Amino acid sequence: MVSCMKKNSLSKEAYSAAQVSAMDKYTVEELCVDLRQLMEVAGLRSAELAMELFEDRTRIAVLAGPGGNGGDALVAAKYLKLWGYEPVVTLSRPVQQLSPITLHQLAIWCEYGGGILEELPNDAEGIIDGLIGYSLKGDPKGKAASLIEWINRQDLPVLSLDVPSGLDATTGEQRNPCVKADRTVVYGVMKQGLAVDDSKEVRGEVTLVDIGFPSSFPEHVLDPSKPKEKKDSDCGCIHSAKKKSST
């Protein structure tokens, strides 16, 4: 089952991982949307769907990877904590190996009174999978693979963020190991790998949520062979003007 919390032209199509990466880049670099803003909305939407899935279960294991998927998970953990849940965070990489934006979200999580568990909780009542997003290449390795295997051994409801960790977002191939989710919250646009039949057994119920993408993208963003369209305005000059005005 696929449900949609947004209605525009993007909700009718599915896109490859490369296309989604280009959409992210265009939204941030060309439309001047701060990546942290997109992540905040994604995490908020995830927390809202987590409440639906987990219902009265309050002790939630939040597994976060080093990239954007992990940052989304940390934002979701923050909101769940604010709403009276007891999220506990476990990282798949050392803090020193987190991307800058994920490290930023971890700092916020800690300032809100959250911490990091070195050991996996034995009293979890639900799981948020924020280990690996659409940028997966090959089989999950190391601690991420061990955490995926732990998830699949638990008899608990699982919410995956954007794609189940271990699922190829373009082909729908289940790498080894791959999270088996009860629900997947998909950010902005549907991923091709979630639209194929082979992903049914691991994606669970799929919900597409709006995180602030534009309602359409220029052709050159989706197809690099197309010529780049000229823009009527350049937000880069706005940033330059703001910088000058602050000095």
mmCIF file of C-alpha atoms in Angstrom:
data_model
loop_
_atom_site.group_PDB
_atom_site.id
_atom_site.type_symbol
_atom_site.label_atom_id
_atom_site.label_comp_id
_atom_site.label_asym_id
_atom_site.label_seq_id
_atom_site.Cartn_x
_atom_site.Cartn_y
_atom_site.Cartn_z
ATOM 1 C CA MET A 1 0.000 0.000 0.000
ATOM 2 C CA VAL A 2 1.261 3.468 -0.909
ATOM 3 C CA SER A 3 -0.311 6.581 0.565
ATOM 4 C CA CYS A 4 0.587 10.180 -0.156
ATOM 5 C CA MET A 5 0.603 13.231 2.102
ATOM 6 C CA LYS A 6 1.283 15.538 -0.846
ATOM 7 C CA LYS A 7 -0.453 16.094 -4.184
ATOM 8 C CA ASN A 8 1.537 17.485 -7.088
ATOM 9 C CA SER A 9 3.228 16.302 -10.263
ATOM 10 C CA LEU A 10 6.099 14.686 -8.378
ATOM 11 C CA SER A 11 3.797 12.293 -6.527
ATOM 12 C CA LYS A 12 2.900 10.547 -9.804
ATOM 13 C CA GLU A 13 6.418 9.426 -10.727
ATOM 14 C CA ALA A 14 9.270 7.409 -9.250
ATOM 15 C CA TYR A 15 12.884 8.476 -9.558
ATOM 16 C CA SER A 16 16.328 6.866 -9.460
ATOM 17 C CA ALA A 17 18.830 7.507 -6.686
ATOM 18 C CA ALA A 18 20.904 9.654 -9.079
ATOM 19 C CA GLN A 19 17.867 11.766 -9.945
ATOM 20 C CA VAL A 20 16.945 12.218 -6.289
ATOM 21 C CA SER A 21 20.515 13.293 -5.524
ATOM 22 C CA ALA A 22 20.277 15.875 -8.329
ATOM 23 C CA MET A 23 16.921 17.072 -6.947
ATOM 24 C CA ASP A 24 18.452 17.526 -3.509
ATOM 25 C CA LYS A 25 21.376 19.438 -4.963
ATOM 26 C CA TYR A 26 19.148 21.667 -7.100
ATOM 27 C CA THR A 27 16.825 22.467 -4.185
ATOM 28 C CA VAL A 28 19.724 23.431 -1.927
ATOM 29 C CA GLU A 29 22.093 25.111 -4.400
ATOM 30 C CA GLU A 30 19.701 26.652 -6.926
ATOM 31 C CA LEU A 31 16.582 27.322 -4.848
ATOM 32 C CA CYS A 32 18.550 28.309 -1.730
ATOM 33 C CA VAL A 33 16.681 25.970 0.609
ATOM 34 C CA ASP A 34 18.912 25.195 3.578
ATOM 35 C CA LEU A 35 19.609 21.456 3.852
ATOM 36 C CA ARG A 36 18.953 21.693 7.593
ATOM 37 C CA GLN A 37 15.475 23.010 6.799
ATOM 38 C CA LEU A 38 14.712 19.981 4.604
ATOM 39 C CA MET A 39 16.058 17.685 7.305
ATOM 40 C CA GLU A 40 13.969 19.342 10.022
ATOM 41 C CA VAL A 41 10.770 18.832 8.030
ATOM 42 C CA ALA A 42 11.732 15.249 7.134
ATOM 43 C CA GLY A 43 12.397 14.423 10.775
ATOM 44 C CA LEU A 44 9.163 16.045 11.902
ATOM 45 C CA ARG A 45 7.114 14.115 9.342
ATOM 46 C CA SER A 46 8.889 10.921 10.391
ATOM 47 C CA ALA A 47 8.073 11.513 14.040
ATOM 48 C CA GLU A 48 4.414 12.068 13.173
ATOM 49 C CA LEU A 49 4.226 8.754 11.319
ATOM 50 C CA ALA A 50 6.179 7.051 14.103
ATOM 51 C CA MET A 51 3.430 8.071 16.524
ATOM 52 C CA GLU A 52 0.863 6.416 14.250
ATOM 53 C CA LEU A 53 2.882 3.213 13.945
ATOM 54 C CA PHE A 54 4.023 2.870 17.550
ATOM 55 C CA GLU A 55 0.767 4.066 19.178
ATOM 56 C CA ASP A 56 1.182 3.647 22.937
ATOM 57 C CA ARG A 57 4.678 2.159 22.709
ATOM 58 C CA THR A 58 7.030 4.797 24.086
ATOM 59 C CA ARG A 59 10.526 3.229 24.320
ATOM 60 C CA ILE A 60 11.843 3.677 20.764
ATOM 61 C CA ALA A 61 15.250 2.546 19.483
ATOM 62 C CA VAL A 62 16.505 5.110 16.965
ATOM 63 C CA LEU A 63 19.357 3.766 14.831
ATOM 64 C CA ALA A 64 21.226 6.523 13.019
ATOM 65 C CA GLY A 65 23.855 6.323 10.299
ATOM 66 C CA PRO A 66 26.570 8.886 9.523
ATOM 67 C CA GLY A 67 24.801 10.626 6.617
ATOM 68 C CA GLY A 68 21.580 12.495 5.979
ATOM 69 C CA ASN A 69 19.423 9.506 6.868
ATOM 70 C CA GLY A 70 20.948 9.515 10.326
ATOM 71 C CA GLY A 71 20.343 13.245 10.637
ATOM 72 C CA ASP A 72 16.666 12.718 9.785
ATOM 73 C CA ALA A 73 16.503 10.036 12.482
ATOM 74 C CA LEU A 74 18.015 12.368 15.085
ATOM 75 C CA VAL A 75 15.466 15.077 14.291
ATOM 76 C CA ALA A 76 12.676 12.491 14.621
ATOM 77 C CA ALA A 77 14.114 11.407 17.971
ATOM 78 C CA LYS A 78 14.082 15.019 19.169
ATOM 79 C CA TYR A 79 10.402 15.469 18.361
ATOM 80 C CA LEU A 80 9.422 12.147 19.898
ATOM 81 C CA LYS A 81 11.234 13.158 23.084
ATOM 82 C CA LEU A 82 9.387 16.489 23.101
ATOM 83 C CA TRP A 83 6.092 14.616 22.747
ATOM 84 C CA GLY A 84 6.655 12.381 25.755
ATOM 85 C CA TYR A 85 8.257 9.323 24.146
ATOM 86 C CA GLU A 86 11.518 7.749 25.309
ATOM 87 C CA PRO A 87 13.719 7.517 22.206
ATOM 88 C CA VAL A 88 17.186 6.040 22.664
ATOM 89 C CA VAL A 89 19.808 6.658 19.971
ATOM 90 C CA THR A 90 22.480 4.259 18.735
ATOM 91 C CA LEU A 91 24.968 5.307 16.049
ATOM 92 C CA SER A 92 26.412 3.042 13.360
ATOM 93 C CA ARG A 93 29.661 5.030 13.231
ATOM 94 C CA PRO A 94 31.824 6.879 15.756
ATOM 95 C CA VAL A 95 30.897 10.518 16.282
ATOM 96 C CA GLN A 96 34.087 11.591 14.492
ATOM 97 C CA GLN A 97 32.858 9.921 11.292
ATOM 98 C CA LEU A 98 29.491 11.670 11.098
ATOM 99 C CA SER A 99 28.828 14.102 8.265
ATOM 100 C CA PRO A 100 28.773 17.766 9.366
ATOM 101 C CA ILE A 101 24.982 18.088 9.119
ATOM 102 C CA THR A 102 24.407 14.861 11.062
ATOM 103 C CA LEU A 103 26.894 15.980 13.697
ATOM 104 C CA HIS A 104 24.906 19.234 13.904
ATOM 105 C CA GLN A 105 21.697 17.288 14.545
ATOM 106 C CA LEU A 106 23.459 15.129 17.135
ATOM 107 C CA ALA A 107 24.569 18.268 18.971
ATOM 108 C CA ILE A 108 20.953 19.494 19.035
ATOM 109 C CA TRP A 109 19.768 16.087 20.241
ATOM 110 C CA CYS A 110 22.257 16.208 23.109
ATOM 111 C CA GLU A 111 21.305 19.791 23.999
ATOM 112 C CA TYR A 112 17.697 18.617 24.256
ATOM 113 C CA GLY A 113 18.769 16.117 26.885
ATOM 114 C CA GLY A 114 19.312 13.113 24.639
ATOM 115 C CA GLY A 115 22.272 10.763 24.759
ATOM 116 C CA ILE A 116 23.899 7.957 22.810
ATOM 117 C CA LEU A 117 23.691 4.290 23.750
ATOM 118 C CA GLU A 118 26.742 2.178 23.018
ATOM 119 C CA GLU A 119 24.745 -1.006 23.587
ATOM 120 C CA LEU A 120 21.439 -1.776 21.915
ATOM 121 C CA PRO A 121 18.435 -1.485 24.244
ATOM 122 C CA ASN A 122 16.808 -4.695 25.444
ATOM 123 C CA ASP A 123 13.573 -2.934 26.355
ATOM 124 C CA ALA A 124 12.716 -1.238 23.043
ATOM 125 C CA GLU A 125 9.083 -1.212 21.943
ATOM 126 C CA GLY A 126 9.612 0.130 18.431
ATOM 127 C CA ILE A 127 12.457 0.878 16.016
ATOM 128 C CA ILE A 128 13.308 3.766 13.697
ATOM 129 C CA ASP A 129 15.711 2.756 10.930
ATOM 130 C CA GLY A 130 17.811 5.736 9.876
ATOM 131 C CA LEU A 131 20.977 3.831 8.970
ATOM 132 C CA ILE A 132 21.336 4.074 5.177
ATOM 133 C CA GLY A 133 19.359 6.157 2.694
ATOM 134 C CA TYR A 134 19.093 6.194 -1.079
ATOM 135 C CA SER A 135 22.876 6.462 -1.564
ATOM 136 C CA LEU A 136 23.482 2.770 -0.731
ATOM 137 C CA LYS A 137 26.159 1.108 -2.851
ATOM 138 C CA GLY A 138 26.643 -2.636 -2.404
ATOM 139 C CA ASP A 139 25.901 -4.643 0.717
ATOM 140 C CA PRO A 140 25.813 -2.877 4.087
ATOM 141 C CA LYS A 141 29.028 -3.434 6.004
ATOM 142 C CA GLY A 142 30.365 -3.298 9.543
ATOM 143 C CA LYS A 143 28.211 -2.045 12.373
ATOM 144 C CA ALA A 144 25.454 -0.929 9.992
ATOM 145 C CA ALA A 145 25.056 -4.536 8.835
ATOM 146 C CA SER A 146 25.024 -5.776 12.434
ATOM 147 C CA LEU A 147 22.354 -3.235 13.365
ATOM 148 C CA ILE A 148 20.200 -4.264 10.396
ATOM 149 C CA GLU A 149 20.463 -7.889 11.464
ATOM 150 C CA TRP A 150 19.496 -6.867 15.017
ATOM 151 C CA ILE A 151 16.445 -5.016 13.710
ATOM 152 C CA ASN A 152 15.265 -8.065 11.798
ATOM 153 C CA ARG A 153 15.622 -10.299 14.869
ATOM 154 C CA GLN A 154 13.275 -8.123 16.923
ATOM 155 C CA ASP A 155 9.551 -8.722 16.995
ATOM 156 C CA LEU A 156 8.870 -4.981 16.988
ATOM 157 C CA PRO A 157 7.274 -2.453 14.608
ATOM 158 C CA VAL A 158 9.886 -0.829 12.365
ATOM 159 C CA LEU A 159 9.705 2.555 10.641
ATOM 160 C CA SER A 160 12.311 3.043 7.890
ATOM 161 C CA LEU A 161 13.275 6.531 6.747
ATOM 162 C CA ASP A 162 13.154 7.175 2.977
ATOM 163 C CA VAL A 163 14.081 3.569 2.094
ATOM 164 C CA PRO A 164 14.650 0.480 4.237
ATOM 165 C CA SER A 165 18.372 0.253 4.931
ATOM 166 C CA GLY A 166 19.864 -2.269 2.539
ATOM 167 C CA LEU A 167 17.332 -1.715 -0.254
ATOM 168 C CA ASP A 168 18.667 -0.352 -3.542
ATOM 169 C CA ALA A 169 16.628 2.820 -4.086
ATOM 170 C CA THR A 170 16.883 2.529 -7.879
ATOM 171 C CA THR A 171 16.482 -1.182 -8.642
ATOM 172 C CA GLY A 172 14.614 -2.428 -5.580
ATOM 173 C CA GLU A 173 17.252 -5.112 -5.042
ATOM 174 C CA GLN A 174 17.494 -6.307 -1.459
ATOM 175 C CA ARG A 175 21.128 -6.247 -0.492
ATOM 176 C CA ASN A 176 22.438 -8.465 2.296
ATOM 177 C CA PRO A 177 21.300 -7.628 4.931
ATOM 178 C CA CYS A 178 18.203 -5.502 4.362
ATOM 179 C CA VAL A 179 15.772 -4.092 6.923
ATOM 180 C CA LYS A 180 12.262 -5.494 6.831
ATOM 181 C CA ALA A 181 10.103 -2.486 7.670
ATOM 182 C CA ASP A 182 6.471 -2.290 8.676
ATOM 183 C CA ARG A 183 6.277 1.219 7.274
ATOM 184 C CA THR A 184 8.513 3.427 5.145
ATOM 185 C CA VAL A 185 8.240 7.212 5.147
ATOM 186 C CA VAL A 186 9.484 8.545 1.804
ATOM 187 C CA TYR A 187 10.817 12.080 1.514
ATOM 188 C CA GLY A 188 9.759 14.393 -1.288
ATOM 189 C CA VAL A 189 9.590 11.977 -4.213
ATOM 190 C CA MET A 190 9.005 8.253 -4.663
ATOM 191 C CA LYS A 191 12.111 6.166 -5.213
ATOM 192 C CA GLN A 192 12.052 3.682 -8.091
ATOM 193 C CA GLY A 193 13.199 0.835 -5.876
ATOM 194 C CA LEU A 194 10.119 1.194 -3.687
ATOM 195 C CA ALA A 195 7.801 1.003 -6.697
ATOM 196 C CA VAL A 196 8.901 -2.455 -7.861
ATOM 197 C CA ASP A 197 7.247 -5.656 -6.700
ATOM 198 C CA ASP A 198 10.512 -7.087 -5.351
ATOM 199 C CA SER A 199 10.538 -4.502 -2.556
ATOM 200 C CA LYS A 200 7.077 -5.347 -1.208
ATOM 201 C CA GLU A 201 8.282 -7.735 1.469
ATOM 202 C CA VAL A 202 10.657 -5.195 3.033
ATOM 203 C CA ARG A 203 9.048 -1.776 2.492
ATOM 204 C CA GLY A 204 5.778 -2.321 4.390
ATOM 205 C CA GLU A 205 3.233 0.466 4.058
ATOM 206 C CA VAL A 206 4.721 3.365 2.113
ATOM 207 C CA THR A 207 3.851 6.997 2.820
ATOM 208 C CA LEU A 208 5.188 9.832 0.667
ATOM 209 C CA VAL A 209 5.573 13.090 2.595
ATOM 210 C CA ASP A 210 6.236 16.673 1.549
ATOM 211 C CA ILE A 211 9.506 18.071 2.890
ATOM 212 C CA GLY A 212 9.654 21.257 0.826
ATOM 213 C CA PHE A 213 10.698 20.169 -2.654
ATOM 214 C CA PRO A 214 9.359 22.289 -5.528
ATOM 215 C CA SER A 215 6.338 20.906 -7.365
ATOM 216 C CA SER A 216 8.451 20.290 -10.474
ATOM 217 C CA PHE A 217 12.091 20.297 -11.577
ATOM 218 C CA PRO A 218 13.776 21.568 -14.758
ATOM 219 C CA GLU A 219 14.513 18.902 -17.364
ATOM 220 C CA HIS A 220 18.278 19.216 -16.943
ATOM 221 C CA VAL A 221 18.015 18.207 -13.278
ATOM 222 C CA LEU A 222 16.333 14.911 -14.115
ATOM 223 C CA ASP A 223 18.287 14.319 -17.323
ATOM 224 C CA PRO A 224 21.885 15.647 -17.406
ATOM 225 C CA SER A 225 21.905 15.393 -21.209
ATOM 226 C CA LYS A 226 19.401 18.259 -21.402
ATOM 227 C CA PRO A 227 20.706 21.850 -21.588
ATOM 228 C CA LYS A 228 20.539 23.844 -18.386
ATOM 229 C CA GLU A 229 17.706 26.340 -18.275
ATOM 230 C CA LYS A 230 18.480 30.003 -17.689
ATOM 231 C CA LYS A 231 17.120 31.488 -14.481
ATOM 232 C CA ASP A 232 15.480 34.888 -14.256
ATOM 233 C CA SER A 233 17.051 35.495 -10.854
ATOM 234 C CA ASP A 234 20.059 34.284 -8.926
ATOM 235 C CA CYS A 235 19.640 33.748 -5.219
ATOM 236 C CA GLY A 236 23.417 33.644 -4.903
ATOM 237 C CA CYS A 237 23.455 37.439 -5.209
ATOM 238 C CA ILE A 238 20.969 37.630 -2.339
ATOM 239 C CA HIS A 239 23.315 35.616 -0.137
ATOM 240 C CA SER A 240 26.182 37.906 -1.149
ATOM 241 C CA ALA A 241 24.126 40.984 -0.296
ATOM 242 C CA LYS A 242 23.195 39.559 3.087
ATOM 243 C CA LYS A 243 26.815 38.771 3.828
ATOM 244 C CA LYS A 244 27.890 42.314 2.962
ATOM 245 C CA SER A 245 25.116 43.866 5.039
ATOM 246 C CA SER A 246 26.202 41.895 8.089
ATOM 247 C CA THR A 247 29.786 43.172 7.984
#
